[in-house]
Amino acid sequence: MPTLSVFTDVPMAQKLEGSLLKTYKQDDNPNKMFLAYKVCMTSKGRPWVSSVVRKTRMQIAQDPSLNYEYTPVMGMKSFVQASLNLLFGKNSQVIVENRAGGVQTVGDSGAFQLGAQFLKSWCQSSQIVYIVSSQKEPHGLIFQDMGFTVYEHTFWDSAHLCLDPNMLLDVVKHAPHGCVFVIGSMGNCQLTPSQWTQLMTLMKSKEIFPFFDIPYQGLSTGDLEEDARFLHYFVSQGFEFFCSQSLSKNFGIYDEGVGTLVVVALNNQLLLRVLSQLMNFARALWLNPPTTGARIITSVLCNPAMQGEWRQSLEGVVENVMMTKEKVKEKLRLLGTPGSWDHITEQKGSHSYLGLNSQQVEYLISEKHIYIPKNGRINFTCINSYNIDYITSSINEAVCFTKDSER
C-alpha cells in the first residue's frame, strides 16, 4: 500500500525577484544583459574581489600552523574586535567605554535572524517593526516569520527622482511608541543638522529602538569612516541599538557570508547581559560560525599595510562607479533623451535608481533584452566600455517610445 506523504499539503512557495535572473538565463538573445547582480562586477563581467583578499586567502591556505578546531559560538574574538574598530574607530567613545560588542554571524541575514530572535524574546513590547531603506529589503521576511507586524517604507521618491530624508522623518512621526526601526542605506539619506536634531528627538521621545543595516561600508563614498559616520550621532545621543554589519561585499567574499551583529548598550554590564543571551540564540541557530572569511578579513584589518591596500581598492571601485554614472548621464544628454538625468550622479554607491517607470523597464526587458528590476534600481558596475553605448541608446529608445505612446 502506498504511504501518504507528510508533505502532501505543502504548496509551492511564491516566486521572488530572483526569477528575473532565471528569465535572463533562459533568453538566447546574443545582446542580452543583466544589470541586477547584487555583487560588484569588474569590467570583464566577473565578481570583483579585492586583490589583497586573493593574496591573503593563499597565505592562509598554506599556513601549516592554523588550528581548524570549531570556533567559539560568539565567533573569532579578533574578528569581532576588528569589525567593531572598523565600524566605530579604534579610539571611539563607545569602544573606549567598552559598551559595544558583537557576535559573528552568517552574513547580514544571520545578524537579522539573531537580532530578531532576541527582540522577540526580550523586548515583547516592541513587536512592531518598520523597515526604512532606499529599496525594498529582504529583512522583512525574517521579522514576519517570527510574528512581528512589519511595515516597509523607502526613501526613494520616484516622482521627484531623489532620496528624500523627509520620508524617514514622516514615518517616525507616525510610528507608535516603543517600536523597532530597521534602517538601511542611512548614509544615502542626507539629513541637515536640523533634521538630525528632529530625528533624534522624535526617536528618543517615542523610545524607538534602532536596528541599522551596513551591508557595504566603504563602497558608498569610498571613505570607510564617512559611510559609518551617522552611527556617531546615535552613539553621542546615548542610543542603544543593534547593527547588522556585513563584510562580504566590501571584501569581495560573497560566497562566505561574513558579518557581525553589533550591539551598543548604555554600559558594559548591560552589554554583557545582551551578549550572553545572543550566545544562546546563536548556539541554537548555527552553533559555530564559519572561519575562512573571518580569518581573511581579520588578517587584512590587523595589518596596516594590507588594510591600506584594501582601502585603496575600495576607493578604486567607487571612482569607477562615479565615472560610469557620469558617462551614462552624458551619453543620455548627447542622445537628447527627454528629462533630467542628474539623479543618477546624485546617488551614492554601486546600486542606484535609473528613474524609469514600469513601462520603460518592461520595454528594456522585452525589446532590448536588458534585464533590470521592476523598480529600475540597477548595479552600475555591470556597465562597462563594451556595453555602455547599447545600454544608453536602449534607455533613450525606451523613454522616447513611452513618451510617444502617451500622446
C-alpha atoms as one frame of an Amber mdcrd trajectory, in Angstrom:
protein
   0.000   0.000   0.000   1.259   3.495  -0.840   2.174   5.626   2.131   0.603
   9.085   2.423   3.305  11.743   2.347   3.547  14.193   5.241   4.304  16.835
   2.567   1.035  16.395   0.653  -0.442  19.713   1.783   2.755  21.755   1.274
   2.216  24.303  -1.544   4.891  25.762  -3.824   6.332  28.986  -2.416   5.665
  32.245  -4.229   8.403  33.217  -6.677  10.592  36.113  -5.577  12.557  38.718
  -7.559  15.228  36.088  -8.284  13.047  34.858 -11.161  14.413  37.791 -13.181
  17.826  36.097 -13.295  16.187  32.830 -14.327  14.392  34.584 -17.210  17.654
  36.214 -18.253  19.478  32.875 -18.337  16.742  31.352 -20.486  16.979  34.207
 -23.003  19.022  33.148 -26.067  19.420  36.673 -27.481  23.160  37.418 -28.021
  22.733  41.025 -26.812  21.098  40.161 -23.505  22.414  41.885 -20.369  21.721
  41.539 -16.660  22.087  44.753 -14.633  20.724  43.485 -11.321  23.600  41.472
  -9.858  23.975  42.023  -6.100  27.776  41.887  -6.219  30.223  44.428  -7.615
  31.398  43.412 -11.085  34.665  44.004 -12.952  34.889  45.412 -16.484  35.184
  41.799 -17.678  31.853  40.874 -16.116  33.232  38.883 -13.182  32.544  39.438
  -9.451  35.022  41.950  -8.021  37.423  40.681  -5.350  39.960  42.935  -3.636
  43.488  41.958  -4.722  44.645  41.853  -1.095  41.936  39.279  -0.363  43.266
  36.954  -3.055  46.783  37.139  -1.610  45.581  36.655   1.962  43.472  33.657
   1.003  46.554  31.970  -0.489  48.648  32.709   2.609  46.001  31.262   4.931
  45.582  28.132   2.801  49.330  27.474   3.012  49.723  28.198   6.746  50.533
  24.868   8.472  50.135  26.355  11.958  46.389  27.029  11.667  44.102  25.228
  14.059  40.911  24.100  12.344  39.031  23.407  15.564  35.441  24.676  15.844
  35.247  28.397  16.572  33.513  29.668  19.742  29.771  30.293  19.476  30.374
  34.064  19.535  32.855  33.711  16.671  36.501  34.696  16.373  37.207  37.284
  19.061  39.869  39.002  16.939  37.440  39.223  14.011  34.652  40.746  16.103
  37.010  43.339  17.618  38.461  44.248  14.219  34.906  44.648  12.875  33.940
  46.952  15.753  37.076  49.065  15.230  36.251  49.349  11.536  32.699  50.462
  12.268  33.302  52.941  15.086  37.043  53.695  15.064  39.554  52.177  17.473
  39.529  55.213  19.778  35.816  55.977  19.594  33.803  56.750  22.709  31.807
  53.541  22.549  34.910  51.329  22.189  36.863  53.067  24.968  33.887  52.788
  27.342  33.600  49.069  26.471  29.894  49.199  25.753  29.973  47.919  22.161
  30.224  44.238  21.368  29.245  41.780  18.729  28.566  38.250  17.590  29.986
  36.799  14.393  27.103  35.851  12.109  26.461  34.124   8.828  26.208  37.279
   6.747  23.659  40.041   7.244  20.665  37.698   7.153  22.183  35.838  10.105
  22.568  39.101  12.004  18.914  39.982  11.451  17.818  36.465  12.378  19.787
  36.675  15.626  18.665  40.206  16.440  15.028  39.477  15.668  15.136  36.387
  17.899  16.458  38.488  20.792  13.849  41.221  20.322  11.054  38.647  20.108
  12.114  37.073  23.394  13.271  40.030  25.482  11.506  43.103  24.084   7.966
  41.826  23.844   6.546  45.343  23.952   8.371  46.064  20.645   6.532  43.752
  18.272   6.034  46.332  15.514   8.890  46.727  13.029   9.361  49.500  10.474
  11.853  48.781   7.702  13.028  52.009   6.081  15.622  51.993   3.306  16.408
  53.241  -0.200  14.941  49.987  -1.582  12.755  47.058  -0.557  14.853  44.884
   1.756  14.604  41.109   2.385  14.765  41.564   6.172  11.001  41.924   6.398
  10.555  38.205   5.763  12.702  37.368   8.803  10.660  39.560  11.133   7.338
  38.425   9.636   8.221  34.764  10.134   8.812  35.476  13.820   5.402  37.061
  14.254   6.310  40.765  14.117   3.972  43.225  12.441   6.088  44.713   9.653
   5.698  47.966   7.733   8.053  48.809   4.871   8.941  52.246   3.521  11.510
  53.634   1.099  13.467  56.904   0.946  13.260  56.905  -2.846  10.804  59.458
  -4.223  10.005  58.196  -7.722   8.007  61.309  -8.563  10.892  63.717  -7.905
  13.712  61.231  -8.626  15.552  61.720  -5.344  16.200  60.158  -1.939  14.012
  62.202   0.386  15.023  62.342   4.090  11.639  63.863   4.921  10.098  60.452
   4.223  12.096  58.999   7.120  11.018  61.809   9.420   7.399  61.390   8.360
   7.451  57.653   9.130   8.988  58.293  12.559   6.314  60.896  13.325   3.517
  58.406  12.711   5.198  55.356  14.260   3.849  54.036  17.593   5.736  54.261
  20.866   8.350  51.568  21.519   8.573  50.082  18.012  11.710  48.841  16.208
  13.185  50.757  13.279  15.322  48.770  10.830  17.172  51.446   8.870  19.217
  50.670   5.769  21.234  52.939   3.443  21.218  55.637   6.122  24.324  57.196
   4.585  22.384  57.851   1.365  19.736  59.810   3.238  21.312  63.263   3.538
  19.869  64.922   6.630  20.504  68.544   7.525  21.631  69.366  11.108  18.098
  70.451  11.993  16.669  67.231  10.542  19.155  65.197  12.588  18.039  67.017
  15.718  14.399  66.426  14.854  15.010  62.739  14.145  16.891  62.160  17.410
  14.252  63.987  19.446  11.392  62.013  17.891  13.078  58.629  18.280  14.039
  59.326  21.900  10.608  60.596  22.880   8.964  57.536  21.331  11.626  55.153
  22.692  12.170  53.708  19.215  14.855  51.006  19.055  17.153  51.389  16.006
  18.422  48.344  14.116  20.855  49.555  11.451  21.985  47.780   8.319  25.502
  48.452   6.969  25.984  45.977   4.104  28.906  47.582   2.243  30.884  50.070
   4.326  33.375  51.887   2.091  31.557  51.161  -1.165  29.160  54.081  -0.858
  31.574  57.035  -0.809  34.935  55.256  -0.884  35.557  56.501   2.663  35.067
  53.857   5.359  34.700  56.422   8.150  32.249  58.579   6.203  29.992  55.620
   5.369  29.516  54.857   9.088  29.595  58.410  10.420  25.857  58.561  11.059
  26.299  55.957  13.812  28.296  58.533  15.783  25.165  60.688  16.048  23.289
  57.879  17.747  26.224  56.985  19.993  26.681  60.609  21.079  22.974  60.908
  21.904  23.036  57.842  24.163  21.064  55.456  21.971  21.227  51.715  22.419
  20.967  49.822  19.144  21.697  46.767  17.029  23.587  46.950  13.760  23.953
  44.328  11.052  27.470  44.715   9.667  28.106  42.628   6.558  31.723  42.355
   5.405  31.219  40.110   2.381  30.616  42.726  -0.292  33.344  45.244   0.574
  35.985  42.499   0.622  34.623  40.573  -2.348  33.985  37.416  -0.304  30.418
  36.964  -1.484  30.230  33.205  -1.007  31.475  33.322   2.602  28.587  35.178
   4.260  30.705  37.060   6.792  29.081  39.507   9.188  28.574  40.745  12.730
  25.564  41.599  14.829  26.824  44.682  16.651  25.334  45.674  19.998  25.659
  49.102  21.622  24.414  49.379  25.224  24.462  52.124  27.856  27.187  50.385
  29.857  29.359  47.271  29.905  27.180  45.362  32.363  24.124  45.671  30.124
  26.226  44.761  27.092  27.422  41.527  28.712  23.846  40.551  29.566  22.694
  41.041  25.978  25.687  39.172  24.535  25.074  36.229  26.881  21.514  35.884
  25.570  22.648  36.274  21.961  25.164  33.485  22.510  22.332  31.137  23.488
  20.357  32.052  20.364  23.455  31.684  18.161  24.106  28.252  19.645  20.613
  27.169  18.616  20.798  28.766  15.146  24.239  27.705  13.884  26.367  26.740
  16.902  29.739  27.629  15.289  30.183  30.261  12.547  32.486  29.500   9.576
  36.051  30.807   9.804  37.681  31.213   6.373  36.170  34.587   5.509  36.623
  35.856   9.055  40.308  34.845   9.009  40.881  36.689   5.730  39.178  39.866
   6.959  40.946  39.794  10.330  44.333  39.377   8.652  43.674  42.390   6.421
  42.249  44.660   9.112  45.003  43.874  11.636  47.838  44.558   9.176  48.238
  48.321   8.446  49.866  47.767   5.045  47.241  45.274   3.920  44.410  47.430
   5.248  45.820  50.375   3.325  45.877  48.335   0.124  42.301  47.214   0.750
  41.141  50.789   1.344  42.714  51.828  -1.970  40.882  49.040  -3.769  37.564
  50.287  -2.332  38.343  53.813  -3.484  39.087  52.438  -6.942  35.704  50.704
  -7.165  33.839  53.839  -6.082  35.786  56.040  -8.519  34.910  53.681 -11.365
  31.233  53.730 -10.360  31.176  57.534 -10.267  32.898  57.683 -13.657  30.401
  55.233 -15.135  27.453  57.234 -13.825  28.894  60.430 -15.327  29.363  58.705
 -18.689  25.817  57.312 -18.661  24.370  60.735 -17.855  26.475  62.446 -20.525
  25.596  59.908 -23.224  21.890  60.293 -22.443  22.313  64.059 -22.718  24.053
  63.769 -26.099  21.300  61.435 -27.324  18.747  64.081 -26.362  16.920  61.709
 -24.022  13.899  63.541 -22.532  14.104  64.518 -18.870  16.861  65.344 -16.418
  19.332  62.589 -15.503  21.131  64.380 -12.681  19.610  61.948 -10.196  21.967
  59.235 -11.482  25.096  61.051 -10.286  23.437  62.421  -7.143  23.017  58.911
  -5.704  25.818  57.153  -3.867  27.020  53.599  -4.221  27.122  50.966  -6.933
  23.355  50.362  -6.912  21.230  53.351  -7.915  17.880  54.173  -9.481  17.684
  54.937 -13.198  14.399  56.719 -12.632  12.441  54.700 -15.207   8.775  53.849
 -14.913   7.354  50.323 -15.156   6.506  50.689 -18.845  10.059  51.749 -19.683
  11.525  48.893 -17.636   9.293  46.400 -19.426  10.368  47.832 -22.795  14.053
  47.340 -21.936  13.440  43.733 -20.938  11.103  42.662 -23.729  12.516  44.682
 -26.638  16.192  45.221 -25.785  16.862  42.155 -23.585  18.293  44.338 -20.816
  17.172  42.832 -17.518  16.666  45.240 -14.621  14.409  45.093 -11.515  10.893
  46.487 -11.643  11.923  49.486  -9.534  14.667  50.424 -12.018  17.478  50.169
  -9.444  20.497  48.782 -11.264  24.074  47.783 -10.482  26.264  50.354 -12.251
  29.332  48.108 -12.026  27.587  45.948 -14.660  28.045  48.784 -17.155  31.396
  48.923 -18.915  33.045  50.190 -22.102  31.733  47.175 -24.039  28.039  47.684
 -23.319  27.505  51.319 -22.312  26.549  52.500 -25.810  23.947  49.762 -26.243
  22.529  50.391 -22.770  22.245  54.177 -23.086  20.775  54.017 -26.602  18.258
  51.447 -25.341  17.288  53.677 -22.400  16.835  56.561 -24.818  14.686  54.368
 -27.061  12.572  53.180 -24.125  11.964  56.716 -22.857  11.147  58.094 -26.309
   8.867  55.149 -27.130   6.828  55.580 -23.965   6.659  59.344 -24.475   5.252
  58.808 -27.973   2.739  56.211 -26.761   1.384  58.723 -24.208   0.378  61.154
 -26.923
